[in-house]
Tab-separated table of C-alpha atoms in Angstrom:
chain	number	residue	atom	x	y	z
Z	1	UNK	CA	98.575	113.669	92.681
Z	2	UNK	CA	100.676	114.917	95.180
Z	3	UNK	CA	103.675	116.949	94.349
Z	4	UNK	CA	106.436	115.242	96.532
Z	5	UNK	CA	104.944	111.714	95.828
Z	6	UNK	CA	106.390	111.446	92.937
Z	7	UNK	CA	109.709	111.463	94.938
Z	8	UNK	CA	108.784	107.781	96.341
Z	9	UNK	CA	108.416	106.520	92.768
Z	10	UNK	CA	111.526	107.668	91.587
Z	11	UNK	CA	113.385	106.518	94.529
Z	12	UNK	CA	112.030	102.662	94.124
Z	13	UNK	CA	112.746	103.168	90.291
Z	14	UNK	CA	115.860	104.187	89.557
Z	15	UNK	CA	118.101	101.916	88.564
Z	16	UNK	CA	121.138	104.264	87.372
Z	17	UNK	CA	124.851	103.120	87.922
Z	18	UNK	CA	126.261	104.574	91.250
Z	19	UNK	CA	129.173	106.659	90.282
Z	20	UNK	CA	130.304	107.111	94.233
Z	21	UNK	CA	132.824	104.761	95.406
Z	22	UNK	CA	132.509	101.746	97.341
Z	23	UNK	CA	133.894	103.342	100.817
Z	24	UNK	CA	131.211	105.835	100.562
Z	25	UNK	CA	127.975	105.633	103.343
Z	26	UNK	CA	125.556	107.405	101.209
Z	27	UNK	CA	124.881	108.056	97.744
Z	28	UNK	CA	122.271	110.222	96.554
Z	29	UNK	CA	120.634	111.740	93.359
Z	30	UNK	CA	120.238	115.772	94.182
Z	31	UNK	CA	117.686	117.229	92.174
Z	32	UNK	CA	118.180	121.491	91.985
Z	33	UNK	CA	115.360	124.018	91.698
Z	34	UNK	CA	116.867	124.385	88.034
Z	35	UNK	CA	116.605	121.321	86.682
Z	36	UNK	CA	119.845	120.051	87.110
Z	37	UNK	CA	121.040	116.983	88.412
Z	38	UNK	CA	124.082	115.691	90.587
Z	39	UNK	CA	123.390	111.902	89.898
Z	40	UNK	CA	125.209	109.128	92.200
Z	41	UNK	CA	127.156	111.165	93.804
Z	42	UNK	CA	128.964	110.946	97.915
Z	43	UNK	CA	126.364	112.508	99.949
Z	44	UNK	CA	126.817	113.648	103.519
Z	45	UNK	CA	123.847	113.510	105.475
Z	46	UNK	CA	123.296	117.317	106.891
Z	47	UNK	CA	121.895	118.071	110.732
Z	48	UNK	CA	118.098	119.203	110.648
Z	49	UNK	CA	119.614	122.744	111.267
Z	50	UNK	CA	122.544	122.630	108.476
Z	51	UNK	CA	121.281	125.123	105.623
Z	52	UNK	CA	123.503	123.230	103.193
Z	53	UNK	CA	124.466	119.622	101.736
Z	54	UNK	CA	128.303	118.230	101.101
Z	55	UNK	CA	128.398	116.216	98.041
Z	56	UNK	CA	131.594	115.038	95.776
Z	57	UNK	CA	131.535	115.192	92.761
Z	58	UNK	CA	134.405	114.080	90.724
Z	59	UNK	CA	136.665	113.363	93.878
Z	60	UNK	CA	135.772	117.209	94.683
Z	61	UNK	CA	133.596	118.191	97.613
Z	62	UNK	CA	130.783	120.724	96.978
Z	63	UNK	CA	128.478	122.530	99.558
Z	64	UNK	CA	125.191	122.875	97.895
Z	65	UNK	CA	122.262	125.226	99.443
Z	66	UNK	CA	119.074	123.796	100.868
Z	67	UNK	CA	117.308	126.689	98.835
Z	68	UNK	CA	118.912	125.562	95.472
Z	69	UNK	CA	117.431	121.986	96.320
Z	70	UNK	CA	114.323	120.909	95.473
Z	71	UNK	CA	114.691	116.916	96.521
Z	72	UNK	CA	117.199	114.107	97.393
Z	73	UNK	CA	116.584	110.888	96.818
Z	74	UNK	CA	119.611	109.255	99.095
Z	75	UNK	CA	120.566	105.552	100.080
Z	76	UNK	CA	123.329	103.468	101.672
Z	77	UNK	CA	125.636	102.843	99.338
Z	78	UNK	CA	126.099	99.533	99.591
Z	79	UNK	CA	122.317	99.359	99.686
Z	80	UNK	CA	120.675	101.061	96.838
Z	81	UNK	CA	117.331	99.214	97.283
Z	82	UNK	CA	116.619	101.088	100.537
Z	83	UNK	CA	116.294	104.811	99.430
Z	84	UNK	CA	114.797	107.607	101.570
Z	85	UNK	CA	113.207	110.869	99.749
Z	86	UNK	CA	114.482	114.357	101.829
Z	87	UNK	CA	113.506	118.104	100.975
Z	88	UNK	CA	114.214	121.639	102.795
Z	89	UNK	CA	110.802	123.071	103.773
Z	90	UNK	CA	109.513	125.796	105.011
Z	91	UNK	CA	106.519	124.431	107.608
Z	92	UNK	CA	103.978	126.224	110.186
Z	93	UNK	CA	100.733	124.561	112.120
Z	94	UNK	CA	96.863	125.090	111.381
Z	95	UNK	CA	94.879	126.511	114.017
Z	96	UNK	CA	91.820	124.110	114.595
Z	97	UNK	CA	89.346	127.224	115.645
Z	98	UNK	CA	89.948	129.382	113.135
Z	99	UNK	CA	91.514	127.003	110.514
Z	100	UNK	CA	94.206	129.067	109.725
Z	101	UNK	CA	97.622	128.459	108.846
Z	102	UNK	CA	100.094	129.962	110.612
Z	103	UNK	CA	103.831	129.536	109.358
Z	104	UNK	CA	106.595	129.356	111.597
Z	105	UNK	CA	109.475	132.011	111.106
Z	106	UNK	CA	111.186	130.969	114.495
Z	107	UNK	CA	114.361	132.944	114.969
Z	108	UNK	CA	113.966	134.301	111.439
Z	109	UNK	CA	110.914	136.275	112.792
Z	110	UNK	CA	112.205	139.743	112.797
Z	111	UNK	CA	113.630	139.384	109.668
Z	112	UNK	CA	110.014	138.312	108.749
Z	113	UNK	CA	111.291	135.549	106.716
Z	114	UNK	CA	109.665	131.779	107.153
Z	115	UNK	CA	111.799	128.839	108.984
Z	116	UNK	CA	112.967	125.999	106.809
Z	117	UNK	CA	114.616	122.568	107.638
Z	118	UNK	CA	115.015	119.425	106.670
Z	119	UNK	CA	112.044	116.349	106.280
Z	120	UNK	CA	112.221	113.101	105.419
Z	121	UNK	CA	109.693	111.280	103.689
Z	122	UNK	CA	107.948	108.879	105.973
Z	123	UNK	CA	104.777	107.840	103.779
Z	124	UNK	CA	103.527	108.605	100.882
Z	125	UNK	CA	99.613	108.673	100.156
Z	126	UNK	CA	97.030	110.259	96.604
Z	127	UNK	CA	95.910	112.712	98.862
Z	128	UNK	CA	98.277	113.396	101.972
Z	129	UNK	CA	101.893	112.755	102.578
Z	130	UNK	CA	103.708	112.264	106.028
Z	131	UNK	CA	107.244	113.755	107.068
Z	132	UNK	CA	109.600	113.459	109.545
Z	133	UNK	CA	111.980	116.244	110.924
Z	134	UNK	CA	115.119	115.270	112.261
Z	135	UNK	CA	118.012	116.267	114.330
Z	136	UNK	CA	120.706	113.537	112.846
Z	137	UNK	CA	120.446	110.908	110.326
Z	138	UNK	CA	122.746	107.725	110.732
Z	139	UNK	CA	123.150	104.779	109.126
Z	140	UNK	CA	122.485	101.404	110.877
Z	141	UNK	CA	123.649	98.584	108.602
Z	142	UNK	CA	121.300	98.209	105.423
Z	143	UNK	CA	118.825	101.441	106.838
Z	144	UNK	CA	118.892	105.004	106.972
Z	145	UNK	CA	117.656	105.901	110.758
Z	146	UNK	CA	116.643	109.135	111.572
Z	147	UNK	CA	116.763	110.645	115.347
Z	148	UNK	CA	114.940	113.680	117.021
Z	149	UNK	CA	114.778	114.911	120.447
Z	150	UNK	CA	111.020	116.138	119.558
Z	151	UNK	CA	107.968	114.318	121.346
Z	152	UNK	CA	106.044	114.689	117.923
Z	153	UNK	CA	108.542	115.366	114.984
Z	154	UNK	CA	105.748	114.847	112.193
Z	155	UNK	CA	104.139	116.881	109.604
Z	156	UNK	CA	101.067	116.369	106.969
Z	157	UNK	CA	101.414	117.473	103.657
Z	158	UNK	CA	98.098	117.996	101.992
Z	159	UNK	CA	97.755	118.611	98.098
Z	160	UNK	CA	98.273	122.957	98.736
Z	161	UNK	CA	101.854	121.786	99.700
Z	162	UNK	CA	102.376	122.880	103.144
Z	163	UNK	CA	103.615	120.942	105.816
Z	164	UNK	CA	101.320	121.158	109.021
Z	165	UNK	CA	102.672	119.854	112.246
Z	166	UNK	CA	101.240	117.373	114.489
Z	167	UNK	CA	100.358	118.628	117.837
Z	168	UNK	CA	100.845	116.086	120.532
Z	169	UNK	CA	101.137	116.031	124.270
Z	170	UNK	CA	101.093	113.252	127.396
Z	171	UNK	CA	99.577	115.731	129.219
Z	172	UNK	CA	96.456	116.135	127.355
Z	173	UNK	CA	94.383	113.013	126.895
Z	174	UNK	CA	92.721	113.594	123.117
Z	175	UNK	CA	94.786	116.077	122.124
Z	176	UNK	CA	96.337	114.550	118.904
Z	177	UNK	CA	93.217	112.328	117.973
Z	178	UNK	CA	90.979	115.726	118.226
Z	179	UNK	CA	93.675	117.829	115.964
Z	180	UNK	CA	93.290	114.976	113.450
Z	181	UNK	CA	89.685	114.690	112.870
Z	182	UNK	CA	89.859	118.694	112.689
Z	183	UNK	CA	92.628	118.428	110.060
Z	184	UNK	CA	90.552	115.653	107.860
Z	185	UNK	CA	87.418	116.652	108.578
Z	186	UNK	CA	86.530	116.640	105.364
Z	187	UNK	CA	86.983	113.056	105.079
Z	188	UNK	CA	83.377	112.102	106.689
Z	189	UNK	CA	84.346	108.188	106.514
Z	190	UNK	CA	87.984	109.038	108.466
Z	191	UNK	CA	86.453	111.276	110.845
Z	192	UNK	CA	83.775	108.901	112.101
Z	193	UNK	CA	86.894	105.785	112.401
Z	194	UNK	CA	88.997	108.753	114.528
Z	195	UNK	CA	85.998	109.140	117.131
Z	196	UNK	CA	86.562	105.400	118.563
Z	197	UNK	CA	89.096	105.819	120.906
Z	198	UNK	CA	90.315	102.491	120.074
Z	199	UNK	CA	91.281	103.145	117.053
Z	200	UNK	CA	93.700	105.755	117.756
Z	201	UNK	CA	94.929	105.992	121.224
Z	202	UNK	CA	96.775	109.083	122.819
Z	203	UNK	CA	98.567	107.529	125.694
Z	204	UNK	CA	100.041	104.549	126.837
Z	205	UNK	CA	102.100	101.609	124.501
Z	206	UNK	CA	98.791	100.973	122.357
Z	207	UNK	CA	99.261	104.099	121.209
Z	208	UNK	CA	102.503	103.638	119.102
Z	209	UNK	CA	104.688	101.300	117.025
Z	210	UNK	CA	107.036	99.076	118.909
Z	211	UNK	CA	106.198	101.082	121.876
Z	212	UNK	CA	108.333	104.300	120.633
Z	213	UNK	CA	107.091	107.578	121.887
Z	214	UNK	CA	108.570	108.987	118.079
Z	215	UNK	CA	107.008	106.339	115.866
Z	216	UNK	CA	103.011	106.834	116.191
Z	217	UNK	CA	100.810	103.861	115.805
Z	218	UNK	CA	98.311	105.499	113.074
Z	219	UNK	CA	99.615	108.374	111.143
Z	220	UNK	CA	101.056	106.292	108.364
Z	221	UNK	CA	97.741	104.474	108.560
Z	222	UNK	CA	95.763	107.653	107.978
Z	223	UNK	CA	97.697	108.516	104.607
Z	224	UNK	CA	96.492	105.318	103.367
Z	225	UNK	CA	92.951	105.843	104.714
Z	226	UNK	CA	92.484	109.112	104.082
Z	227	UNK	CA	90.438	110.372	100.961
Z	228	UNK	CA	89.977	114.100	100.528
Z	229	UNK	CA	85.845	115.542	99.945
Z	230	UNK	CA	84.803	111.749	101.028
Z	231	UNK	CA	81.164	111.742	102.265
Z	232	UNK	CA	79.454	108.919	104.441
């Protein structure tokens, strides 16, 4: 089982009472790295490049750091049905001829340290979960929407943990649907369903929900499908 899928369960389980008040937007449970808990709480939503959280607690605001935080489970707050899981990550990409994982340290590179921002869960799967990275998140009504100025802002999370990125490009017909049957190919069943070009385009508005160049047509699909050491 998947570490951060337990994250899904508790989000469409808890019932708790929300201690936030009723002009609040979001509410949030903010699990730490220590095991404690700021439970119903305000919760301001941070930018995909904000190293911290605001939450208040008892009327009082508190900035809490992404690397004290191991999840939020976050809703709106007149909503509490529609919860959204989010975690600070470190993340890289997985070079498909050597296999490789390479981790991203982006402007932390001379200090040699690895890059870290903030994902939202998009789907959760028994062998692979799927995040988002953001640049805002803003609430529409009932729904937490997310927005990124990335052409592919997605990552796979396999059972070792780390969060892969998606390569994608409208300039290279293939490109995605080859990365992916590298990237499973140890799901013989998946593989052989990725080499119909039908079933997963990489251009055009077959290739993605609603027609949305952000919202791929199969990579929630492939969660549920996949099945890790599966043989033909």
């Amino acid at each position: 089982m998947l570490r951060y899928l337990r994250y899904i369960i508790v989000s469409l389980t808890f019932v708790g009472s929300l201690s936030a008040s009723a002009g609040s937007k979001l509410t949030a449970n903010v699990k730490m790295l220590n095991g404690h808990e700021y439970a119903g709480v305000e919760f301001s939503a941070p930018k995909n490049w904000d190293k911290e959280v605001t939450v208040k607690v008892d009327g009082q605001k508190r900035k809490i750091k992404g690397d004290s935080i191991d999840y939020i489970v976050f809703w709106p707050t007149k909503f509490p049905d529609n919860k959204q899981v989010m975690c600070w990550h470190t993340y890289g990409s997985i070079d498909t001829n050597t296999g490789e994982y390479n981790q991203d340290c982006g402007h932390n590179s001379k200090k040699g340290m690895p890059s870290k921002q903030w994902f939202v869960l998009q789907e959760a799967g028994d062998y692979v979960n799927l995040w988002s990275c953001f640049a805002e998140i803003k609430l529409s009504k009932d729904r937490v929407m997310v927005s990124t100025s990335l052409s592919c802002p997605f990552f796979y999370q396999k059972q070792d943990g780390l969060f892969v990125h998606i390569p994608f490009s409208i300039f290279k017909k293939g490109k995605t649907r080859e990365w992916l049957s590298t990237f499973f190919s140890d799901d013989e069943v998946l593989v052989e369903l990725l080499s119909d070009k039908s079933q997963l385009y990489d251009k055009g508005a077959s290739a993605f929900r609603k027609g949305s160049l952000y919202i791929p047509y199969k990579y929630e699909d492939i969660v549920k499908l996949y099945v890790a050491g599966r043989k033909e």
